[in-house]
Short mmCIF file of C-alpha atoms and ligand atoms in Angstrom, two decimals:
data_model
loop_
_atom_site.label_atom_id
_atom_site.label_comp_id
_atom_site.label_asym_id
_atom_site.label_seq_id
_atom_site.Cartn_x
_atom_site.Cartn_y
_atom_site.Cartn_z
CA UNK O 2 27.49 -74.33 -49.52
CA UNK O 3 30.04 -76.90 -47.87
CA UNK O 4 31.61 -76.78 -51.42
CA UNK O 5 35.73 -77.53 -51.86
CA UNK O 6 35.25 -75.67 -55.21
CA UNK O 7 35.66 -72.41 -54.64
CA UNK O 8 38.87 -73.06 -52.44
CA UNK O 9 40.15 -74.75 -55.46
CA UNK O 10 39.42 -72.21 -58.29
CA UNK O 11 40.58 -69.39 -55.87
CA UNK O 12 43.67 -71.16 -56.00
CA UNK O 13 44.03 -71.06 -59.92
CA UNK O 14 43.24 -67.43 -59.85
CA UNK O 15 46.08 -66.68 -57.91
CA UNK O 16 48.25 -69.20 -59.66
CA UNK O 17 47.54 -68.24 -63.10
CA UNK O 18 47.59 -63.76 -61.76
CA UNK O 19 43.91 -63.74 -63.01
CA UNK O 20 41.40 -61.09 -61.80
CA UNK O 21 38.05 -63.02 -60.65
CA UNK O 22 36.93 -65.23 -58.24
CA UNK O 23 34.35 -68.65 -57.73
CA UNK O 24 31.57 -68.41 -55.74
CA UNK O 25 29.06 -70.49 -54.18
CA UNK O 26 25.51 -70.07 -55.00
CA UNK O 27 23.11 -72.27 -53.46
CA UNK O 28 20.32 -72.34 -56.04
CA UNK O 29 16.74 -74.25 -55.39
CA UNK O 30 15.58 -76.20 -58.34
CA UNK O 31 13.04 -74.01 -59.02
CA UNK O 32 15.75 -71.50 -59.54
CA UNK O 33 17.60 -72.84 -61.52
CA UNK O 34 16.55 -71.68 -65.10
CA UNK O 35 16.57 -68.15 -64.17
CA UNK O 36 19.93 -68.43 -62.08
CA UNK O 37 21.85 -69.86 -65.81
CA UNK O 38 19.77 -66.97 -67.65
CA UNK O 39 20.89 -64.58 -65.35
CA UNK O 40 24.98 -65.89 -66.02
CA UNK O 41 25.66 -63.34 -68.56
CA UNK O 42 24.46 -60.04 -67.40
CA UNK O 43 25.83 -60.73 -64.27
CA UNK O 44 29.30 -61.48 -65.84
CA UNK O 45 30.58 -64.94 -65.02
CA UNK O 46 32.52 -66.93 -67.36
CA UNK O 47 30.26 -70.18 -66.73
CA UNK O 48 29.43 -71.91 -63.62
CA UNK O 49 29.87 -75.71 -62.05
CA UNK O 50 26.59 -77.41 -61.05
CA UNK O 51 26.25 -80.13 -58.50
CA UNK O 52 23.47 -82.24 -56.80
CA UNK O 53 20.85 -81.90 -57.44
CA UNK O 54 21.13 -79.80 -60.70
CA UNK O 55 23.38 -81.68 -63.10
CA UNK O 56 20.23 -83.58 -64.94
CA UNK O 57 18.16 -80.06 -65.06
CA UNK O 58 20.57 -77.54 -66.13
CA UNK O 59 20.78 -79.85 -69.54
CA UNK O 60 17.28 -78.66 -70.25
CA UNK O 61 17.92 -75.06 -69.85
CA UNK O 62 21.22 -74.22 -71.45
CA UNK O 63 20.97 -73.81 -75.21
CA UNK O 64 23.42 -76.47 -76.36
CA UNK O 65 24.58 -79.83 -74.48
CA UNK O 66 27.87 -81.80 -76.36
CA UNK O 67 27.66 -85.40 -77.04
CA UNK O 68 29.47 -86.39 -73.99
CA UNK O 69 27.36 -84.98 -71.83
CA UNK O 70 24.43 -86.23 -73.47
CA UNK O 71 25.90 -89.98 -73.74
CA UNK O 72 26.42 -89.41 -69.24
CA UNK O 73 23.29 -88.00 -69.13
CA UNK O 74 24.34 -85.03 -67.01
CA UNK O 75 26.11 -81.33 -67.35
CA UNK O 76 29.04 -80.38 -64.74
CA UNK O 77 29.94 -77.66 -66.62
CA UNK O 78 28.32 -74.25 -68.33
CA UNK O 79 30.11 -72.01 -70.26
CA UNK O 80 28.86 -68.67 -71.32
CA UNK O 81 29.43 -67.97 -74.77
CA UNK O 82 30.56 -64.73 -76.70
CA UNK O 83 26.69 -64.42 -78.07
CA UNK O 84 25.80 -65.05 -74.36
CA UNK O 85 24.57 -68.43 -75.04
CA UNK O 86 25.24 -71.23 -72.93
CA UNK O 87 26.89 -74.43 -73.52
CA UNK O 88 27.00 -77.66 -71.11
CA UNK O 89 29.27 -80.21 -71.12
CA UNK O 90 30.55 -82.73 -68.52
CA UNK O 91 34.15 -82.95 -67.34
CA UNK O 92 33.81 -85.89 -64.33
CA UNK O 93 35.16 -88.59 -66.65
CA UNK O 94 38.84 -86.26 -67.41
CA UNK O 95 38.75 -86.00 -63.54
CA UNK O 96 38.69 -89.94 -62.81
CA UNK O 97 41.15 -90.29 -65.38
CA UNK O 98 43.15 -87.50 -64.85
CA UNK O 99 43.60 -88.19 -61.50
CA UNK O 100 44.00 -91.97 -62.06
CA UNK O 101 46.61 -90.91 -64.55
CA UNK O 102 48.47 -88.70 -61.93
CA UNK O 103 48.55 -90.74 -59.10
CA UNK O 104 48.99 -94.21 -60.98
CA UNK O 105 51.28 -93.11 -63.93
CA UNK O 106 51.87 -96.60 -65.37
CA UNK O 107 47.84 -97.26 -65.16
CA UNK O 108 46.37 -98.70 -68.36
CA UNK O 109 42.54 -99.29 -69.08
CA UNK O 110 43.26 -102.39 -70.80
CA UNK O 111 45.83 -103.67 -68.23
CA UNK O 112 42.73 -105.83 -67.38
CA UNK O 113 39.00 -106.31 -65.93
CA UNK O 114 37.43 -103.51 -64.21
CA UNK O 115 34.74 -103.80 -61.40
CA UNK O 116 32.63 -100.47 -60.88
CA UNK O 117 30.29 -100.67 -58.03
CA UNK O 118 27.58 -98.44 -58.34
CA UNK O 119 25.56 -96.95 -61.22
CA UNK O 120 24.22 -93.29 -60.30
CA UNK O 121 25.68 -90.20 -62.11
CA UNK O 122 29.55 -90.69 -60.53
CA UNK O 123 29.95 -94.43 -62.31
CA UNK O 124 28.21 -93.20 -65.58
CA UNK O 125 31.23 -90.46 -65.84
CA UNK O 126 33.70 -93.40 -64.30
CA UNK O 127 32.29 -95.67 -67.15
CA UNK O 128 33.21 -93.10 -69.93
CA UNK O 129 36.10 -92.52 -69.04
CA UNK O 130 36.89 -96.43 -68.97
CA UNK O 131 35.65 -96.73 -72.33
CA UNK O 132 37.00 -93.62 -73.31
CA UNK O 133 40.64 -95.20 -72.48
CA UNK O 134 40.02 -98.46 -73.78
CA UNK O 135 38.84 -100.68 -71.25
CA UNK O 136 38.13 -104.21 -72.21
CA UNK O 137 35.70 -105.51 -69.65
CA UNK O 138 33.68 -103.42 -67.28
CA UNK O 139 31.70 -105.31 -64.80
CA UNK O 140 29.43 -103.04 -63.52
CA UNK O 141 27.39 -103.82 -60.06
CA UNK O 142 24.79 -102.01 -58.62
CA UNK O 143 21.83 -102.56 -56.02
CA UNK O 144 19.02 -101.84 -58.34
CA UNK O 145 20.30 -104.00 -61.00
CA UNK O 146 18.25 -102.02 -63.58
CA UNK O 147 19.90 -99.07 -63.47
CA UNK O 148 22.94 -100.60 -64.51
CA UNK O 149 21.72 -102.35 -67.39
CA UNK O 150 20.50 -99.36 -68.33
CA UNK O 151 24.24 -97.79 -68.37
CA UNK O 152 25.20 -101.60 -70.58
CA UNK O 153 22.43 -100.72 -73.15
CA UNK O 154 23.12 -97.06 -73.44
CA UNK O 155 27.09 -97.14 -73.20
CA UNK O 156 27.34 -101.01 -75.07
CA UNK O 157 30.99 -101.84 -75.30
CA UNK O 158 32.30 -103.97 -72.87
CA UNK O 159 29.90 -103.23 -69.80
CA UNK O 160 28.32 -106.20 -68.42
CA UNK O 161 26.07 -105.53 -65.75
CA UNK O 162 26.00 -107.68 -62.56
CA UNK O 163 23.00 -107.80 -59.52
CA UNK O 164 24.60 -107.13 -56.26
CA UNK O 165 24.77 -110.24 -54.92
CA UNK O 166 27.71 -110.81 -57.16
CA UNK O 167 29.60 -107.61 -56.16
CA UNK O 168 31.78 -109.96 -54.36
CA UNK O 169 32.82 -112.68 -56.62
CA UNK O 170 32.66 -109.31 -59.51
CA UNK O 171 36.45 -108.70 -58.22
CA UNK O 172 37.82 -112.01 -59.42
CA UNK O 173 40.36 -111.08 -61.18
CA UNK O 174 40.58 -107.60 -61.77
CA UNK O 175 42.88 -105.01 -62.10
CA UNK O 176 40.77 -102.04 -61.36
CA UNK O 177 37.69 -101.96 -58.91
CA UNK O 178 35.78 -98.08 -58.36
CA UNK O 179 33.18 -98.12 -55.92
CA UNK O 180 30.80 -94.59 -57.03
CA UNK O 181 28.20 -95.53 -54.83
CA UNK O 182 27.45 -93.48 -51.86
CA UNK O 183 28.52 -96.09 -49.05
CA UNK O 184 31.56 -94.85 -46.99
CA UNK O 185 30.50 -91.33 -47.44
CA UNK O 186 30.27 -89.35 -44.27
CA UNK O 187 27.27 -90.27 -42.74
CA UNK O 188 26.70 -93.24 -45.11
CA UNK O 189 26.86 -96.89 -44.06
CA UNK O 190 29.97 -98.33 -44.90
CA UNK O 191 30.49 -99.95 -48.42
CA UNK O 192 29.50 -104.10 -48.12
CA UNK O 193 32.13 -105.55 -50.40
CA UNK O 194 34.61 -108.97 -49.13
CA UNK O 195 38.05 -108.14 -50.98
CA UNK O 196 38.96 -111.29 -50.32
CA UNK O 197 39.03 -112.50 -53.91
CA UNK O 198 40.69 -109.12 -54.89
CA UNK O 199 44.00 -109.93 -57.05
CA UNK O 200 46.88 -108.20 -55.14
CA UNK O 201 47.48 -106.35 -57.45
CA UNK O 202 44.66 -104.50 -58.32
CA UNK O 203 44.09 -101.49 -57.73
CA UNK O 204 41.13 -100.18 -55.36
CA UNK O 205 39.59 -96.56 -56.37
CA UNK O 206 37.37 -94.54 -54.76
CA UNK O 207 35.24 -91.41 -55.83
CA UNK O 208 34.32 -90.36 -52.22
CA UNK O 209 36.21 -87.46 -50.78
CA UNK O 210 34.03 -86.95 -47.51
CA UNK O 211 35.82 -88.66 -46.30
CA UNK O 212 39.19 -88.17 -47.62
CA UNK O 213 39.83 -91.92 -47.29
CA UNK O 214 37.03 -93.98 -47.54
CA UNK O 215 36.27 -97.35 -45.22
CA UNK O 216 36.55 -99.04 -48.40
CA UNK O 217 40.03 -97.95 -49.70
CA UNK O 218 41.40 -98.25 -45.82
CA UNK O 219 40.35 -102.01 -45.93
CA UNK O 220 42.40 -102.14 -49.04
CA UNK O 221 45.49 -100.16 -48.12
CA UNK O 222 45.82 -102.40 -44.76
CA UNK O 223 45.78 -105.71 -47.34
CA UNK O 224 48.42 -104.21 -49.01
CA UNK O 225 47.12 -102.11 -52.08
CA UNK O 226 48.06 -98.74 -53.62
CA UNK O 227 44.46 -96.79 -53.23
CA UNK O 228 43.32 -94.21 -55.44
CA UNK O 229 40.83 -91.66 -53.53
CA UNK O 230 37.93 -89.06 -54.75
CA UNK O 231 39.61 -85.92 -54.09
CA UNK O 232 42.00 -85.93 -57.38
CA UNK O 233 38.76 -86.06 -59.82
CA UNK O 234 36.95 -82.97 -58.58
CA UNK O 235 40.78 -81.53 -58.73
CA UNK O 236 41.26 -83.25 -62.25
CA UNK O 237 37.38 -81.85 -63.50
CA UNK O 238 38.64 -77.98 -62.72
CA UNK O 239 41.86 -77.16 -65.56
CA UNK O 240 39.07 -78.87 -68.07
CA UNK O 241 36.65 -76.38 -67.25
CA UNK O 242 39.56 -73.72 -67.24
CA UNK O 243 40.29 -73.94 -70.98
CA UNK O 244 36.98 -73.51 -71.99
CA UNK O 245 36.00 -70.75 -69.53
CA UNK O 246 39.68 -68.65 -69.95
CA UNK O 247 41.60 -70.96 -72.32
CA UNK O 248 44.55 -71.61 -69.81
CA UNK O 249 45.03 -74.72 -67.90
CA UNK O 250 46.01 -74.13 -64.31
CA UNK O 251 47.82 -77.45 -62.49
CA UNK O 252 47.16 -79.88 -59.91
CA UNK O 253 49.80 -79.23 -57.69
CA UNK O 254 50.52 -81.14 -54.52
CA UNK O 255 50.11 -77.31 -52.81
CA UNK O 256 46.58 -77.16 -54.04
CA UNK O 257 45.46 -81.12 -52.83
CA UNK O 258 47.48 -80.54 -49.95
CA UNK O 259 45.19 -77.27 -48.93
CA UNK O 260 42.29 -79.20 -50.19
CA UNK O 261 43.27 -82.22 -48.23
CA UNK O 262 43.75 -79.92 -44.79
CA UNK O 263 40.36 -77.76 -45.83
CA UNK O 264 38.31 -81.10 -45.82
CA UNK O 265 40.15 -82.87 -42.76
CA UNK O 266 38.74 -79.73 -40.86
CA UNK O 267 42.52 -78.61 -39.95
N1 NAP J 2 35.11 -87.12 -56.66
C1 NAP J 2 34.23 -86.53 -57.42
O1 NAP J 2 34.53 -85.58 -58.15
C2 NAP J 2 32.81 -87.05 -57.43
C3 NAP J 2 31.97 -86.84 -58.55
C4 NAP J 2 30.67 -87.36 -58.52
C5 NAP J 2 30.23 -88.06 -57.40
N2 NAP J 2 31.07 -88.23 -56.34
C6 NAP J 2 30.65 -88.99 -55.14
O2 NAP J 2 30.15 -90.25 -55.56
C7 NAP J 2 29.12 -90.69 -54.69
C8 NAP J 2 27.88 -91.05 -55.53
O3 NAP J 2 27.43 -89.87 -56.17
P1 NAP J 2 26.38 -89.94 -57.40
O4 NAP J 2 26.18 -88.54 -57.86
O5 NAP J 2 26.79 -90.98 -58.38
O6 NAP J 2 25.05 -90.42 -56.62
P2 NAP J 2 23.77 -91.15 -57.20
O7 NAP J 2 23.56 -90.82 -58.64
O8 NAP J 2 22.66 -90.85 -56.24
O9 NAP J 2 24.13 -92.72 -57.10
C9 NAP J 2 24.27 -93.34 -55.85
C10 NAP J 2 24.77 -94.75 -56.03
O10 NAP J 2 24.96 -95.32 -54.72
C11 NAP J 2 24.17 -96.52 -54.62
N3 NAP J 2 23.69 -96.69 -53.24
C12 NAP J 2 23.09 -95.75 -52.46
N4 NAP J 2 22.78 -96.30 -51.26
C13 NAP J 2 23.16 -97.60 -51.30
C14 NAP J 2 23.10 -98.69 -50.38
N5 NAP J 2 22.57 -98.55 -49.16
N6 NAP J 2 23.63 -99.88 -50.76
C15 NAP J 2 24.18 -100.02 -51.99
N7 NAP J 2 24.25 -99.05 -52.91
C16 NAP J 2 23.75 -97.84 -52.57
C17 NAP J 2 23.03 -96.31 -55.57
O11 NAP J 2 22.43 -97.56 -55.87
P3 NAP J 2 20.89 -97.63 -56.41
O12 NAP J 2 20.97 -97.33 -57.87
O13 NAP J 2 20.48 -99.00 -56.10
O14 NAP J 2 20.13 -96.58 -55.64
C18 NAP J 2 23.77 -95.67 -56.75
O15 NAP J 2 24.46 -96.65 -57.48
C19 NAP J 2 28.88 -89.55 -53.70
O16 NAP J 2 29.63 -89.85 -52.55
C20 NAP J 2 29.48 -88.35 -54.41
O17 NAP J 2 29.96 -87.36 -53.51
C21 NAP J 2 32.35 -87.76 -56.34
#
């Protein structure tokens, strides 16, 4: 219920002089099955899912795409003419959308990557590395064997790392995404030494709560251009667009600048 979403997609209504709206439906797990049934009579186009749902809903809806099923989670439903439903996952086009908006001249393969963290946010971010061409993902986490499950699974060029090495992990990099939970509102901060952080990397966060996190204001005061969590829940929505009404609305500075004030509280 303390959702950004709907704020968002409101937006794209208006922008795009479409007739509907995005609501916020706080469903309990137990729910959940008969809230996707009940999709199509009630006439939505398709629906977002968040915590807790995004590993659940795959069970339910009647057909999941391979890159959802490589993640290992839906974002994304869309009800189909037959009034089936299909799942799919849009967080990696968000990281790299945003990435790719903010950073124009960013390239994958420009070098290293560090991702801290190995929940459901790092397996999208890890996608969309590979998806983009990444050479060498060095992927951290605190329970080491969740991110060597993520190596196995995603192969390629992920390397996982136990968290005692998060810090010496940034040698060399030009990309370092923390998608764990630490900075988050009400979260301990993120433990990570940037001291052997190239200068010119650049530090990425998927945390939007706040909308800069501990972690990227350590890096911005040492001199970095920061990358922050708010542009891949923007970047996940004209995705989800296409396949719900086959338009693409826009990020526009308007819409992360309402987002931006919505989430500061102003
Ligand atoms: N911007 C976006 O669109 C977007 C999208 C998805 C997620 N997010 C954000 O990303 C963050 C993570 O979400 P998620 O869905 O990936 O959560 P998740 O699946 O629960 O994963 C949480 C991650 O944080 C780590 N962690 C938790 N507490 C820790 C601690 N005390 N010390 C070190 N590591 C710790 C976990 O490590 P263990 O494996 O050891 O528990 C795990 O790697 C949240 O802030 C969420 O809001 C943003």
């Amino acid at each position: 219920m303390h959702s950004r979403s709907p704020l968002m997609h409101n937006y794209w209504f208006e922008q795009q002089g479409l007739t509907g709206t995005y609501v916020p439906l706080a469903i309990e797990p137990e729910g959940l099955a008969a809230a996707l049934r009940a999709l199509q009579p009630l006439g939505f186009a398709g629906c977002n899912l968040t915590i807790p749902h995004k590993q659940d809903a795959m069970a339910i809806v009647d057909e999941v795409d391979d890159v959802a099923k490589r993640i290992g989670a839906i974002s994304c439903v869309v009800v189909r003419d037959d009034g089936s439903l299909f799942g799919t996952n849009n967080d990696w086009l968000g990281f790299i959308g945003n990435l790719k908006q903010t950073q124009p001249d960013w390239r994958a393969d420009a070098g290293p990557v560090a991702v801290i963290g190995a929940g459901g946010g790092s397996r999208a971010v890890c996608y969309g590395l590979m998806q983009e061409g990444a050479k060498e993902i060095r992927l951290v986490n605190r329970t080491l064997e969740k991110a060597e499950a993520i190596a196995e699974e995603f192969g390629g060029p992920i390397r996982a790392l136990p968290w005692d090495e998060r810090h010496d992990a940034l040698d060399g990099v030009a990309l370092v995404v923390n998608t764990t939970s630490q900075g988050m509102v009400g979260q301990s901060e993120l433990d990570l030494h940037l001291d052997r952080l190239p200068k010119t990397a650049l530090p990425a966060d998927i945390i939007y709560t706040p909308l800069e996190s501990p972690f990227l204001t350590q890096a911005r005061e040492r001199g970095h251009a920061t990358v922050g969590g708010l542009g891949m829940l923007l970047h996940q929505g004209p995705p989800a667009w296409k396949l719900w009404f086959d338009v693409e609305p826009t990020v526009t500075e308007e819409l992360r600048d309402r987002m931006e004030r919505s989430i500061a509280g102003t």
